[in-house]
mmCIF file of C-alpha atoms and ligand atoms in Angstrom:
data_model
loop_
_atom_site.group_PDB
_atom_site.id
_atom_site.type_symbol
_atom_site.label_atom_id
_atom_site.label_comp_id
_atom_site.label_asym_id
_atom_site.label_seq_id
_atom_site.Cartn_x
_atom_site.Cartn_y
_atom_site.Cartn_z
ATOM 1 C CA UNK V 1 -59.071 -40.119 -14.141
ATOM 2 C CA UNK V 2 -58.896 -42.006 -17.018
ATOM 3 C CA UNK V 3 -60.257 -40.865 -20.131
ATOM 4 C CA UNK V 4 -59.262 -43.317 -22.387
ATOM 5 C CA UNK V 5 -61.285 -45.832 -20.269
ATOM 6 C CA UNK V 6 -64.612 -43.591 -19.897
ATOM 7 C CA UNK V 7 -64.612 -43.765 -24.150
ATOM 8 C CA UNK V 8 -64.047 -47.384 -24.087
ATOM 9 C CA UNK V 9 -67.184 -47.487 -21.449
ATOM 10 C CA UNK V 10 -68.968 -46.952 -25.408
ATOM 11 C CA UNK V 11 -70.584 -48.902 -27.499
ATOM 12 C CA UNK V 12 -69.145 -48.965 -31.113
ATOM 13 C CA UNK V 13 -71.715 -47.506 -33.194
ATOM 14 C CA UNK V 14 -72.047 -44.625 -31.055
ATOM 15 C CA UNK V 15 -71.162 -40.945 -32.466
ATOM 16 C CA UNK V 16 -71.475 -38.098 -29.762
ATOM 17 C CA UNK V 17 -73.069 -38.196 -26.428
ATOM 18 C CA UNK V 18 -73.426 -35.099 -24.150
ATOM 19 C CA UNK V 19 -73.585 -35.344 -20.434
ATOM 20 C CA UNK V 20 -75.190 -32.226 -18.420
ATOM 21 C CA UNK V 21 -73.251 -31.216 -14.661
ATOM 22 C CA UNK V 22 -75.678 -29.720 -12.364
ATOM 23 C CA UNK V 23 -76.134 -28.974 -8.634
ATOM 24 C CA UNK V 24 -76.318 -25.409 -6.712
ATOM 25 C CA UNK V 25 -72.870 -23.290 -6.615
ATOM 26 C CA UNK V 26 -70.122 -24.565 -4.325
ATOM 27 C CA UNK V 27 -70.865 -28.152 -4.735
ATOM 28 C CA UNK V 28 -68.055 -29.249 -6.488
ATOM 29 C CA UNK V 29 -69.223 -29.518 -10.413
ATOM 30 C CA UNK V 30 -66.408 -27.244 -12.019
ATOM 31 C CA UNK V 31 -64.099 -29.826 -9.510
ATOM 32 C CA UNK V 32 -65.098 -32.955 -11.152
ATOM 33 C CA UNK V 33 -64.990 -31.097 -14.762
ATOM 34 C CA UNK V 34 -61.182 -30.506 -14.233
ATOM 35 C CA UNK V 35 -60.457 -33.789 -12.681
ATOM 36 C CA UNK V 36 -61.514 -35.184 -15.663
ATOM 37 C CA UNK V 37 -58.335 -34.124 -17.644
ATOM 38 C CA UNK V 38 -56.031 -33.832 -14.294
ATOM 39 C CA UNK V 39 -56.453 -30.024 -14.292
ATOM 40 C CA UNK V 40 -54.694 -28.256 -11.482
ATOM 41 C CA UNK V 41 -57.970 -27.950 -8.777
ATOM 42 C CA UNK V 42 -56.052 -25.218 -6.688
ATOM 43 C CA UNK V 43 -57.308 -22.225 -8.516
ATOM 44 C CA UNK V 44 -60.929 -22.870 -9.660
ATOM 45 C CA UNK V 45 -63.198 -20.266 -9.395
ATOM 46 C CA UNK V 46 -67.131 -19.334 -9.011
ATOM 47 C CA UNK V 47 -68.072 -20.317 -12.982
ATOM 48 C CA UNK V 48 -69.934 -17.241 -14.394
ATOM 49 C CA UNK V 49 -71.406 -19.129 -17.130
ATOM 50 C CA UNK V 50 -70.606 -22.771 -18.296
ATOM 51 C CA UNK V 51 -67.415 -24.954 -19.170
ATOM 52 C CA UNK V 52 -67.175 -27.414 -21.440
ATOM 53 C CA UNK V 53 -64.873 -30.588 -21.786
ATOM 54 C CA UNK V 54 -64.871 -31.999 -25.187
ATOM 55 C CA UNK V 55 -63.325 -35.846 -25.349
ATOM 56 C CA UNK V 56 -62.843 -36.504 -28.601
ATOM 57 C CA UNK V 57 -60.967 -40.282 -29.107
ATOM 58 C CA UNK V 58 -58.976 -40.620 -32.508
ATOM 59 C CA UNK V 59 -60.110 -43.212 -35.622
ATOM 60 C CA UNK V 60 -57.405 -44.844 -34.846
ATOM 61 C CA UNK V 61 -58.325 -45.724 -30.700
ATOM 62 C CA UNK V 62 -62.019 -46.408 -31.046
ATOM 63 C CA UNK V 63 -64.846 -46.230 -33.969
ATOM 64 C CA UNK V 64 -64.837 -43.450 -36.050
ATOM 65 C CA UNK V 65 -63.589 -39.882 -34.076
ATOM 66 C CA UNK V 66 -66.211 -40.394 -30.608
ATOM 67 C CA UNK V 67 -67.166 -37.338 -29.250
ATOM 68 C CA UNK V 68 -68.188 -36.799 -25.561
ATOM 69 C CA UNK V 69 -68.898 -33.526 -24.641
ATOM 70 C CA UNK V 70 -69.341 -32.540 -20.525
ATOM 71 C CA UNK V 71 -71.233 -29.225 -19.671
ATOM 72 C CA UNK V 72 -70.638 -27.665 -16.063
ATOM 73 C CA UNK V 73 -73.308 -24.596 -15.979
ATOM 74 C CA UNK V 74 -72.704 -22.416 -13.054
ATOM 75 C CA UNK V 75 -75.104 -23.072 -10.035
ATOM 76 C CA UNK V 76 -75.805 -19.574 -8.518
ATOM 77 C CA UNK V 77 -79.351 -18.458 -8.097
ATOM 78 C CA UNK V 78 -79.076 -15.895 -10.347
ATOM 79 C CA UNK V 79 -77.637 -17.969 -13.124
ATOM 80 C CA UNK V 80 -80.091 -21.482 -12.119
ATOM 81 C CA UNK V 81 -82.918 -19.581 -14.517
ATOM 82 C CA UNK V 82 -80.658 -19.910 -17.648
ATOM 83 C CA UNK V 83 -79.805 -23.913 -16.725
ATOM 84 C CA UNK V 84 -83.496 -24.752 -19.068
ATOM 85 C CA UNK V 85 -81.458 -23.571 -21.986
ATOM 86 C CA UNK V 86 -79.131 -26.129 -21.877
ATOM 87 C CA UNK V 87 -81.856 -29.326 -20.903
ATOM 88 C CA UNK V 88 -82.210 -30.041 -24.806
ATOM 89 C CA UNK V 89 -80.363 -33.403 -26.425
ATOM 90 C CA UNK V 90 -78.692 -34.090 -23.102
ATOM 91 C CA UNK V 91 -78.077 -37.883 -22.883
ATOM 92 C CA UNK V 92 -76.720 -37.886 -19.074
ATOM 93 C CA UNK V 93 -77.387 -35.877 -16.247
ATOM 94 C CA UNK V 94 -74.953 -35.435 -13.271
ATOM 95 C CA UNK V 95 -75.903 -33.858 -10.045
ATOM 96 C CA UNK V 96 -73.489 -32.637 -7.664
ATOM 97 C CA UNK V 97 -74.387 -32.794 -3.695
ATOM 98 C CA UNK V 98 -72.492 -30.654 -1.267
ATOM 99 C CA UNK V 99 -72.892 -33.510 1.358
ATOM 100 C CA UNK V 100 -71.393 -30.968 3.975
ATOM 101 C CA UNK V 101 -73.897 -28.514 3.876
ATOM 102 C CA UNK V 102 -76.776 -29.561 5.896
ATOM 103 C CA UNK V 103 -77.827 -26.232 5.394
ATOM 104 C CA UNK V 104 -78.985 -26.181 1.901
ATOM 105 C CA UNK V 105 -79.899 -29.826 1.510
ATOM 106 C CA UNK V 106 -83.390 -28.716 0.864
ATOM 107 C CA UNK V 107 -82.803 -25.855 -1.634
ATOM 108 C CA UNK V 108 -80.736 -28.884 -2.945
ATOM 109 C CA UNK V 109 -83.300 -31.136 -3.456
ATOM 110 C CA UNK V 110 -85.589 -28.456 -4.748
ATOM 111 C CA UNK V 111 -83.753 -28.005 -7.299
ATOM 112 C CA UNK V 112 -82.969 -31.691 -8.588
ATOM 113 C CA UNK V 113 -87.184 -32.143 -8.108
ATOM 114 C CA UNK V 114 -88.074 -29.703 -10.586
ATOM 115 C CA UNK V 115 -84.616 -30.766 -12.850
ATOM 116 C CA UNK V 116 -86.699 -34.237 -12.854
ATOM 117 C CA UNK V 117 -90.503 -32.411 -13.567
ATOM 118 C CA UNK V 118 -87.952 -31.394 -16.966
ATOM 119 C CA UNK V 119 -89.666 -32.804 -20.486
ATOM 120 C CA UNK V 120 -85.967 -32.867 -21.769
ATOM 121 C CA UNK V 121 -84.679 -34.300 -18.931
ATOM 122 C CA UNK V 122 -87.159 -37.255 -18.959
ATOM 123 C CA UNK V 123 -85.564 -40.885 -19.053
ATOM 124 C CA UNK V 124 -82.211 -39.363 -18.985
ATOM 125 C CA UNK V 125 -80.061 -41.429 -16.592
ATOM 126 C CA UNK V 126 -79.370 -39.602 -13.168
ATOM 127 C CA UNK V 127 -75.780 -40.040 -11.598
ATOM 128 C CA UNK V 128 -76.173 -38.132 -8.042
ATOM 129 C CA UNK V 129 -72.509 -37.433 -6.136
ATOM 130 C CA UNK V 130 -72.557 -36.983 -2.808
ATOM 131 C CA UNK V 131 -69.639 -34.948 -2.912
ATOM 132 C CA UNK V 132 -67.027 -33.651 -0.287
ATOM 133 C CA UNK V 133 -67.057 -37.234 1.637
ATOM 134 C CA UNK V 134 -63.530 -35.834 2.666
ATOM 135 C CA UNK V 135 -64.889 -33.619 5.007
ATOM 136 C CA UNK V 136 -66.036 -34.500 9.100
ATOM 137 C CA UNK V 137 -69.315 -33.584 9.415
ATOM 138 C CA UNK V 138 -69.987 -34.577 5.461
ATOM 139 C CA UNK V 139 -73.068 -36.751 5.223
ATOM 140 C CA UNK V 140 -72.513 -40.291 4.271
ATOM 141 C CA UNK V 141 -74.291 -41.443 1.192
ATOM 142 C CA UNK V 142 -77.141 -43.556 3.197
ATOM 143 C CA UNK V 143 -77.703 -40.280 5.439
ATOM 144 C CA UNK V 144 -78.336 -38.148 2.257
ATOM 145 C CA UNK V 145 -80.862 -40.895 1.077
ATOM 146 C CA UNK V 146 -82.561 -41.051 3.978
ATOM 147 C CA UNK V 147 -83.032 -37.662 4.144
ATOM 148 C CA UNK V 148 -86.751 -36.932 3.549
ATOM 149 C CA UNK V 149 -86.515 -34.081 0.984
ATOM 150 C CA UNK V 150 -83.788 -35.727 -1.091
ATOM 151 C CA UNK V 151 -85.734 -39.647 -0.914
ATOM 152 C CA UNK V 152 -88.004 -38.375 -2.581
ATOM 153 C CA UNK V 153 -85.916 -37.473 -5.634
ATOM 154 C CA UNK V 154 -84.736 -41.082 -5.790
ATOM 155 C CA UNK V 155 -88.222 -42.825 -6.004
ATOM 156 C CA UNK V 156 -88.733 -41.884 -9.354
ATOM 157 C CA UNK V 157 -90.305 -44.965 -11.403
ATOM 158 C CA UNK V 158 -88.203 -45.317 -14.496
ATOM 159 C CA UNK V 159 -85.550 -42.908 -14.398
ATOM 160 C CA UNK V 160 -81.787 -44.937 -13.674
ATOM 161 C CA UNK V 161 -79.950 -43.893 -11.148
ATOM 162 C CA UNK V 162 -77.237 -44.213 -9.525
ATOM 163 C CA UNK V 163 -75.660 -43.070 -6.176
ATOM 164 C CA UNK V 164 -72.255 -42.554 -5.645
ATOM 165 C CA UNK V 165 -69.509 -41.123 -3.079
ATOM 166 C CA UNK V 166 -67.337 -38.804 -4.227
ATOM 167 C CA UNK V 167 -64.270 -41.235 -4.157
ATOM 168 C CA UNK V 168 -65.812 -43.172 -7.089
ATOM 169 C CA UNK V 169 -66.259 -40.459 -9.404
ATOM 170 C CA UNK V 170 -63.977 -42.838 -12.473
ATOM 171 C CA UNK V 171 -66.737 -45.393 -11.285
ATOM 172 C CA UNK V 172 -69.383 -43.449 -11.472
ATOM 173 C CA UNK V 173 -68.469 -41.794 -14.855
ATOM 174 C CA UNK V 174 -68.313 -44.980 -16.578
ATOM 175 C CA UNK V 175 -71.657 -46.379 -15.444
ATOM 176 C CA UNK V 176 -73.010 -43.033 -16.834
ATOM 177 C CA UNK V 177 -71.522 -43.793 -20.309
ATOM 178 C CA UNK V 178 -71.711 -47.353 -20.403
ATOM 179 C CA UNK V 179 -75.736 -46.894 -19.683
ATOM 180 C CA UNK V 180 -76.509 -43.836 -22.153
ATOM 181 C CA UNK V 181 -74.901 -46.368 -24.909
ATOM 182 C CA UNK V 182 -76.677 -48.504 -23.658
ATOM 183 C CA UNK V 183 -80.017 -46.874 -23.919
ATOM 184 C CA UNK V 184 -79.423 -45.860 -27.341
ATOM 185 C CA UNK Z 1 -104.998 -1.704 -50.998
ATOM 186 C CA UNK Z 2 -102.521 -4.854 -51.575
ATOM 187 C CA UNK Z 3 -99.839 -2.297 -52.456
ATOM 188 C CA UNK Z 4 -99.929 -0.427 -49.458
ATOM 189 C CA UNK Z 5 -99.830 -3.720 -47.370
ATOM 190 C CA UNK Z 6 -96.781 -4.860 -49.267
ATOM 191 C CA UNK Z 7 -95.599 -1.508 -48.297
ATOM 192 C CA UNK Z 8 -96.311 -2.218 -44.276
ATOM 193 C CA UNK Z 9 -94.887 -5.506 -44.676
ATOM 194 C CA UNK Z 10 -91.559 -4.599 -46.367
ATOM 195 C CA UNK Z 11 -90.695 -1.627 -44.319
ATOM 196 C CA UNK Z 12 -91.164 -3.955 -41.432
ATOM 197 C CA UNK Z 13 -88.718 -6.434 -42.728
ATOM 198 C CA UNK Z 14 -86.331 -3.623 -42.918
ATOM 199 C CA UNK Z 15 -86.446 -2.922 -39.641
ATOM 200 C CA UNK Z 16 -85.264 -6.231 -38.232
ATOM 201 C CA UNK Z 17 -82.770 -6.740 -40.520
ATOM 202 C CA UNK Z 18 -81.888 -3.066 -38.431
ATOM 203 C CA UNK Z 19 -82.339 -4.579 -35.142
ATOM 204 C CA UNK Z 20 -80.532 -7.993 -35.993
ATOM 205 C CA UNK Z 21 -77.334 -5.934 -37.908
ATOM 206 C CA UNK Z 22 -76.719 -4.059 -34.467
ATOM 207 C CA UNK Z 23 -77.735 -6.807 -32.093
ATOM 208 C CA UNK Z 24 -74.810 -8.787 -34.099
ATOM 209 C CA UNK Z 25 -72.412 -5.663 -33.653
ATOM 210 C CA UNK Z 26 -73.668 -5.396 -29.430
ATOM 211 C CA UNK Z 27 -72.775 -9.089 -28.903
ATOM 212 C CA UNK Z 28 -69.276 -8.694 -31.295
ATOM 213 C CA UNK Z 29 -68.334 -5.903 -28.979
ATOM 214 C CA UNK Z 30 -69.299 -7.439 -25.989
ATOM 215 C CA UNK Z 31 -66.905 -10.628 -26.616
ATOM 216 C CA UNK Z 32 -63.690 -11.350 -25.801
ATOM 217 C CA UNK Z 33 -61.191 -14.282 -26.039
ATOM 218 C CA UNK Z 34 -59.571 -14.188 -22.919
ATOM 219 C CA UNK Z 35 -57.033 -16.972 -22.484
ATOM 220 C CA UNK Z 36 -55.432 -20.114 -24.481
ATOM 221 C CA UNK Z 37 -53.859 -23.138 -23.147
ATOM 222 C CA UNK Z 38 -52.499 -26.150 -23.969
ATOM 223 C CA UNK Z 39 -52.165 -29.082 -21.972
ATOM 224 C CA UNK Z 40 -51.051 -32.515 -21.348
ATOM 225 C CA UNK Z 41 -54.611 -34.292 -20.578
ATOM 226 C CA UNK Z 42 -52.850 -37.447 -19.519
ATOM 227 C CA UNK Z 43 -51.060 -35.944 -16.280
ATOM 228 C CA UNK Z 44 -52.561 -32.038 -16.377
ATOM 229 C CA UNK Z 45 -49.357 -30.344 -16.857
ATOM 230 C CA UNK Z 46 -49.464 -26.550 -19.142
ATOM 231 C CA UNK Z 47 -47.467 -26.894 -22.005
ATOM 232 C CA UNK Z 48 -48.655 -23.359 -23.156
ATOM 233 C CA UNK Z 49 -50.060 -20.275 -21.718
ATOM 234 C CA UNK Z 50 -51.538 -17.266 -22.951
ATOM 235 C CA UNK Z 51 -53.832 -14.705 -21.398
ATOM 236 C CA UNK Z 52 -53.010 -11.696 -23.476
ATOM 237 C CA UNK Z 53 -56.072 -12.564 -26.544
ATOM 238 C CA UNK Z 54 -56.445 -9.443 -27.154
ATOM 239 C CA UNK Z 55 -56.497 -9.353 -30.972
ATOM 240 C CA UNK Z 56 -57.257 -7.088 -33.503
ATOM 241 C CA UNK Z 57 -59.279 -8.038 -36.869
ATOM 242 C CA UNK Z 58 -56.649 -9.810 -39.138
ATOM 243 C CA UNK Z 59 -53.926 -9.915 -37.011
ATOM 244 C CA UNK Z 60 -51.859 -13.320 -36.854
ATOM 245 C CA UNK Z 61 -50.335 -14.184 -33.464
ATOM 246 C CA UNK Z 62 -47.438 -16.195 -33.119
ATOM 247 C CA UNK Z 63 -47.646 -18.733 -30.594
ATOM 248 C CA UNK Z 64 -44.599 -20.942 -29.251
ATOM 249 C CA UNK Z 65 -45.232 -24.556 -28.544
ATOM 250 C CA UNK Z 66 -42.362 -26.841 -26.675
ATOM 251 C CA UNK Z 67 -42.134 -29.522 -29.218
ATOM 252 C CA UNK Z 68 -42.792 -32.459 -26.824
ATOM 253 C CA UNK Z 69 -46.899 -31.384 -27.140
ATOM 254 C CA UNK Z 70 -46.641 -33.515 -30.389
ATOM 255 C CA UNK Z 71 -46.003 -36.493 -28.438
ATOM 256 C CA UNK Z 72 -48.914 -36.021 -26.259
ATOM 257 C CA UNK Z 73 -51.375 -38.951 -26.655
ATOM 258 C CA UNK Z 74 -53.988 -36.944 -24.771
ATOM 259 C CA UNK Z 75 -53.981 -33.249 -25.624
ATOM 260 C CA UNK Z 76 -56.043 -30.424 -24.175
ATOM 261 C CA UNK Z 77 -56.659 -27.491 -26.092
ATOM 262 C CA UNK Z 78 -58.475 -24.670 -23.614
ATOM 263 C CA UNK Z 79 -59.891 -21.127 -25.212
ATOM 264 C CA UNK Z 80 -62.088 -18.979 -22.437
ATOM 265 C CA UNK Z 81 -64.462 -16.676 -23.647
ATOM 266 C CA UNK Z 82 -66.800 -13.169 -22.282
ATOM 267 C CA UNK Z 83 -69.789 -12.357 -23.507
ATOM 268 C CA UNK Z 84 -71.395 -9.325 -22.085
ATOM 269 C CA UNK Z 85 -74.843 -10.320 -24.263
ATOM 270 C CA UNK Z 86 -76.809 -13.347 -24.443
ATOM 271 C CA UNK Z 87 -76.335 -15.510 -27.449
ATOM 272 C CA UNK Z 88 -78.890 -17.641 -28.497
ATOM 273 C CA UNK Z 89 -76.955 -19.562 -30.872
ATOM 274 C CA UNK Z 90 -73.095 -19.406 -30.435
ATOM 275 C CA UNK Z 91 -71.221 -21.898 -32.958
ATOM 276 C CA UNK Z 92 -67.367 -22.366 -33.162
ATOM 277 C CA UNK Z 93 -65.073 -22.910 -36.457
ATOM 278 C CA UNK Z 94 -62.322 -23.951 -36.313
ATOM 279 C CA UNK Z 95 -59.622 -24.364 -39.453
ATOM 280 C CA UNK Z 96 -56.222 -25.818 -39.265
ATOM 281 C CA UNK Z 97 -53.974 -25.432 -42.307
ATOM 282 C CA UNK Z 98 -50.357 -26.495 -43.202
ATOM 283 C CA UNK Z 99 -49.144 -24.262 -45.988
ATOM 284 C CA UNK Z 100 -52.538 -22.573 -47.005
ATOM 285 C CA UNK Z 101 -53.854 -26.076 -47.437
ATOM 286 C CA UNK Z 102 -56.419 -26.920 -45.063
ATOM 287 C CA UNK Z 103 -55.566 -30.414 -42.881
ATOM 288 C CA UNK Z 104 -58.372 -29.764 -40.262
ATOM 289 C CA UNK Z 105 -62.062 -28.587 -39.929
ATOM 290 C CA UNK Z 106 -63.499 -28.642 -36.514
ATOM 291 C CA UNK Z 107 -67.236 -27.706 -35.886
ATOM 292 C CA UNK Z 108 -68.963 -26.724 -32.402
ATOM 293 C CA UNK Z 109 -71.992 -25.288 -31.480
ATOM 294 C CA UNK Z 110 -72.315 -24.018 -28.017
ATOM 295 C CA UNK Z 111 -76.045 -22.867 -28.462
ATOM 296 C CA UNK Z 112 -77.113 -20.286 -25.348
ATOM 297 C CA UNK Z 113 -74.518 -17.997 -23.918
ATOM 298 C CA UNK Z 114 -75.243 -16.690 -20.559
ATOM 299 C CA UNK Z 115 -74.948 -12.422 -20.930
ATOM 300 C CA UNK Z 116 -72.192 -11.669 -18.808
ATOM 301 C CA UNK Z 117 -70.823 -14.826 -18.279
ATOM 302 C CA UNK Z 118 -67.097 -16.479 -18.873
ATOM 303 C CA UNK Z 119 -67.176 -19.375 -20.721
ATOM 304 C CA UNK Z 120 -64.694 -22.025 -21.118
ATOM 305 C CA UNK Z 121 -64.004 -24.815 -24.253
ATOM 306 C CA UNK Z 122 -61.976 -27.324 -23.471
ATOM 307 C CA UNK Z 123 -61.113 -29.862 -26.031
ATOM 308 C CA UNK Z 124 -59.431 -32.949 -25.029
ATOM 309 C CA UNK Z 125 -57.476 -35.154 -28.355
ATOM 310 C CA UNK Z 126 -56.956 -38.831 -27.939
ATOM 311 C CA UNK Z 127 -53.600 -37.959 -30.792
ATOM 312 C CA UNK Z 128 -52.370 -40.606 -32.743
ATOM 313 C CA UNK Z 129 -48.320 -40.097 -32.282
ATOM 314 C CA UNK Z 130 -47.866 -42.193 -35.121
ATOM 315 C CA UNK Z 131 -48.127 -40.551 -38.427
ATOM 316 C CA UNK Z 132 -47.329 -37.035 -37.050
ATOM 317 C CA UNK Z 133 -45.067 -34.709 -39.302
ATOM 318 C CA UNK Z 134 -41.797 -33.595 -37.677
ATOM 319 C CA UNK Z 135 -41.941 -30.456 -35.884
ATOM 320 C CA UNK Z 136 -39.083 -28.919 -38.330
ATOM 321 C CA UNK Z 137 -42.037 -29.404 -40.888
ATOM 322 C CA UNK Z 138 -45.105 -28.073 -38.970
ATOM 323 C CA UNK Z 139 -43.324 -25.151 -37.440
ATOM 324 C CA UNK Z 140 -44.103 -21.738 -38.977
ATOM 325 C CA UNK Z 141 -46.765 -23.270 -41.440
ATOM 326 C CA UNK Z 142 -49.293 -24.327 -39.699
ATOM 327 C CA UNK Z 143 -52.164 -21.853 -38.956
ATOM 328 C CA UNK Z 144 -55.445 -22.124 -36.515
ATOM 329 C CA UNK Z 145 -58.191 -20.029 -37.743
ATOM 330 C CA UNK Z 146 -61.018 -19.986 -35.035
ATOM 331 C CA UNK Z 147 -64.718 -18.362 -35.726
ATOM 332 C CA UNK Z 148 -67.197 -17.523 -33.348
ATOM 333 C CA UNK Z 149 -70.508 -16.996 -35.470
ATOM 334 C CA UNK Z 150 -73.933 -15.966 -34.542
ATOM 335 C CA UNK Z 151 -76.550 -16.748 -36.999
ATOM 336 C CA UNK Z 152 -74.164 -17.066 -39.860
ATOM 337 C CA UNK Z 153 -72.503 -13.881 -39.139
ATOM 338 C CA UNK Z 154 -68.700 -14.184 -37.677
ATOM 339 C CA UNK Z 155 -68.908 -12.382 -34.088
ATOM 340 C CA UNK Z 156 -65.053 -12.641 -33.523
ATOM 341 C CA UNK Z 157 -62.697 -13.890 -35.735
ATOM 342 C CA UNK Z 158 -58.416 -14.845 -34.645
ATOM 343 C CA UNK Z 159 -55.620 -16.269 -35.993
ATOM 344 C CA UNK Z 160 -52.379 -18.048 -34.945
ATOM 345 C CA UNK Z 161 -49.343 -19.185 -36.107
ATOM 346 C CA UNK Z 162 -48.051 -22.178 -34.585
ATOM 347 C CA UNK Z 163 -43.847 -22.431 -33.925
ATOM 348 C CA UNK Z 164 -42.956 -25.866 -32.518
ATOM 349 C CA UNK Z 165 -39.381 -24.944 -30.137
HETATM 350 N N1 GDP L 201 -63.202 -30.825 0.928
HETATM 351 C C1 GDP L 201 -63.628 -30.875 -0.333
HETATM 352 N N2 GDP L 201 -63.764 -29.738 -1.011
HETATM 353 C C2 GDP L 201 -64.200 -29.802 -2.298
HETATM 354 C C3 GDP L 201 -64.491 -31.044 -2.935
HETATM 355 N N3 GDP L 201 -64.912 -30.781 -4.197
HETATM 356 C C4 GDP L 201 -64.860 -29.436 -4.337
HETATM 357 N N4 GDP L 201 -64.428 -28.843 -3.195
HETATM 358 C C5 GDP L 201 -64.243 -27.391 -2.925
HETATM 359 O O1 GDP L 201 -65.514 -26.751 -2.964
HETATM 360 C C6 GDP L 201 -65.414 -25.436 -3.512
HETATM 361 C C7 GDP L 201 -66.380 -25.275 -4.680
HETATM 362 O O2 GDP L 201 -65.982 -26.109 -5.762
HETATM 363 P P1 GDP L 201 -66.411 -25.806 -7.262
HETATM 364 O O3 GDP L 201 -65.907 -26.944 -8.084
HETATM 365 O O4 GDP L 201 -66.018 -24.440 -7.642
HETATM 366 O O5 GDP L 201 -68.001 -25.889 -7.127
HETATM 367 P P2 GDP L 201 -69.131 -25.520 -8.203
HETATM 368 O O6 GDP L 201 -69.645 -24.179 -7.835
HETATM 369 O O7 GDP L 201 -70.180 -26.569 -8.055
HETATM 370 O O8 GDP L 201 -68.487 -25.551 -9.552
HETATM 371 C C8 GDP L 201 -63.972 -25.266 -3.922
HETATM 372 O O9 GDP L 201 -63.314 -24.533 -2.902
HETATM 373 C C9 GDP L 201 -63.447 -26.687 -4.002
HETATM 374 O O10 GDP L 201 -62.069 -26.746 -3.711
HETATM 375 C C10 GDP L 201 -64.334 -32.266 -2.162
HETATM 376 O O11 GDP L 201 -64.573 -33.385 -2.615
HETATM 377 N N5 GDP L 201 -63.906 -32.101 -0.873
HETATM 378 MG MG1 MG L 202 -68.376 -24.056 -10.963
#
């Protein structure tokens, strides 16, 4: 992943931008977190609460110190009630798709519906992965979108969005920056 | 009749001030700094390690870095964190000095903190290799103060004493 190239996806004047991980447990979120910085993925664990990676570029690379901050908030029922806390100044949202489970595509959707029905989360651009592409009975990203429950989530007027597999995730990263700079 | 409602009113105010001191004392003993590490960002290998965070108030911990993390161009610096209470408004501090004199300030707020939850903080440093004192100079003087603070009160405070080997 390159992280020098996701700042560089910014526009000059821009200061600090914060991007918001979501999607229900297992998915894959804390994955793409660590990815970001090459972390060993071997070892990762069910989050209990929320991890944050903090890019910060130097004076010297870009404009003036950029920050880009990434929040990964765990995605067990139990902890989805505490995910409103964290809706607030969030300039990106990313939602994770276990494209393997058929099982929970529903509860899946469910969840990104009333994420969207969010006043915070209004006009905030919308990168959905449709992670785990990897895997044999994983569904492709035109099977996900035709599913009825998720389609749905994709109609939604103004809101950007963009729909990605999980082999583009450097792709899909930078179209997330590049358009909150964009928007600002 | 005014009296007695100033009265009311201030032995109210009292009260909170109460429930707020040992609210601020649940969530201090409820936290913990569980691990440090540093890493190279650009290719994800651990430079430095540490799970045993365990400090006591004022203590200074002396912490060994291999002298090639000064050459990183893209350095991680990961601190994971309990709470057993919810925190409405966690903030970090962070102070860097080189001989008492401070060189860095670092600011973060983290806002809610999930009760019983483990947290991580990973900042990642585009470093400018250029510039950078010699390791024979930053070794044994530089310090990293970090402060976790609720409502302007410090919930957990640590130091350590960075050695460059
Ligand atoms: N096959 C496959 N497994 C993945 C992929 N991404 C994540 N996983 C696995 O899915 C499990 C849950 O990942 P994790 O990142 O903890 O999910 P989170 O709960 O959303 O944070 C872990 O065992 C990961 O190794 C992927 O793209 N393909
Ligand atoms: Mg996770």
């Amino acid at each position: 992943m390159g992280l020098l190239r996701l700042l560089r996806s910014l526009k000059k004047n821009e200061k600090e931008a914060r991007i918001l991980v979501l999607g229900l447990d297992n998915a894959g979120k804390t994955t793409i977190l660590k990815a970001l910085s090459e972390e060993d993925i071997s070892t990762i664990m069910p989050t209990q609460g929320f991890n944050i990676k903090a890019l910060v570029s130097s004076p010297r690379h870009t404009q003036e110190g950029f920050k880009l901050n990434v929040w990964d908030i765990g995605g067990q029922k139990a902890i989805r009630p505490y995910w409103k806390n964290y809706y607030e100044n969030t300039d990106g949202l990313v939602y994770v798709v276990d494209s393997s489970d058929d099982k929970r595509l529903a509860e899946c959707s469910e969840e990104l519906q009333s994420l969207l029905q969010e006043e915070n989360l209004q006009k905030v651009p919308l990168l959905v992965f449709a992670n785990k592409q990897d895997l044999q009975f994983a569904l492709d990203a035109e099977e996900n979108m035709d599913n009825p429950s998720m389609l749905s989530c994709y109609q939604r007027g103004q809101q950007l969005y963009y729909f990605i597999f999980s082999l583009g995730l450097q792709e899909g990263m930078e179209w997330l920056v590049k358009t909150i700079s964009e928007k600002k | 009749m005014a009296h007695l409602q100033d009265k009311a009113d201030h032995s109210s105010s009292a009260t909170s001030m109460q429930d707020q001191h040992n609210q601020l004392k649940k969530i201090a003993e409820g936290f913990k700094i569980v691990s440090l590490k540093m890493k190279n960002a650009a290719n994800g290998q651990v430079l430095y390690e540490s799970s045993e965070w365990d400090l006591s108030e004022n203590e200074v911990k002396d912490v060994r870095f291999p002298k090639e993390m000064l050459q990183c161009t893209e350095l991680s610096r990961e601190l994971v964190f309990e709470s057993r209470e919810a925190i409405t408004d966690l903030q970090l501090l962070q102070k860097i000095s080189l001989n008492n004199q401070e060189i860095e300030h670092l600011y973060f707020k983290f806002g809610f903190v999930i009760p019983n939850s483990q947290n991580s903080w990973d900042q990642i440093i585009q470093a400018d290799s250029e510039g950078i004192l010699p390791a024979e100079v930053l070794s044994g003087n530089l310090m990293v103060e970090t402060l976790f603070i609720s409502q302007d009160q410090v919930i957990n405070r640590s130091f350590y004493r960075v050695f460059y080997v």
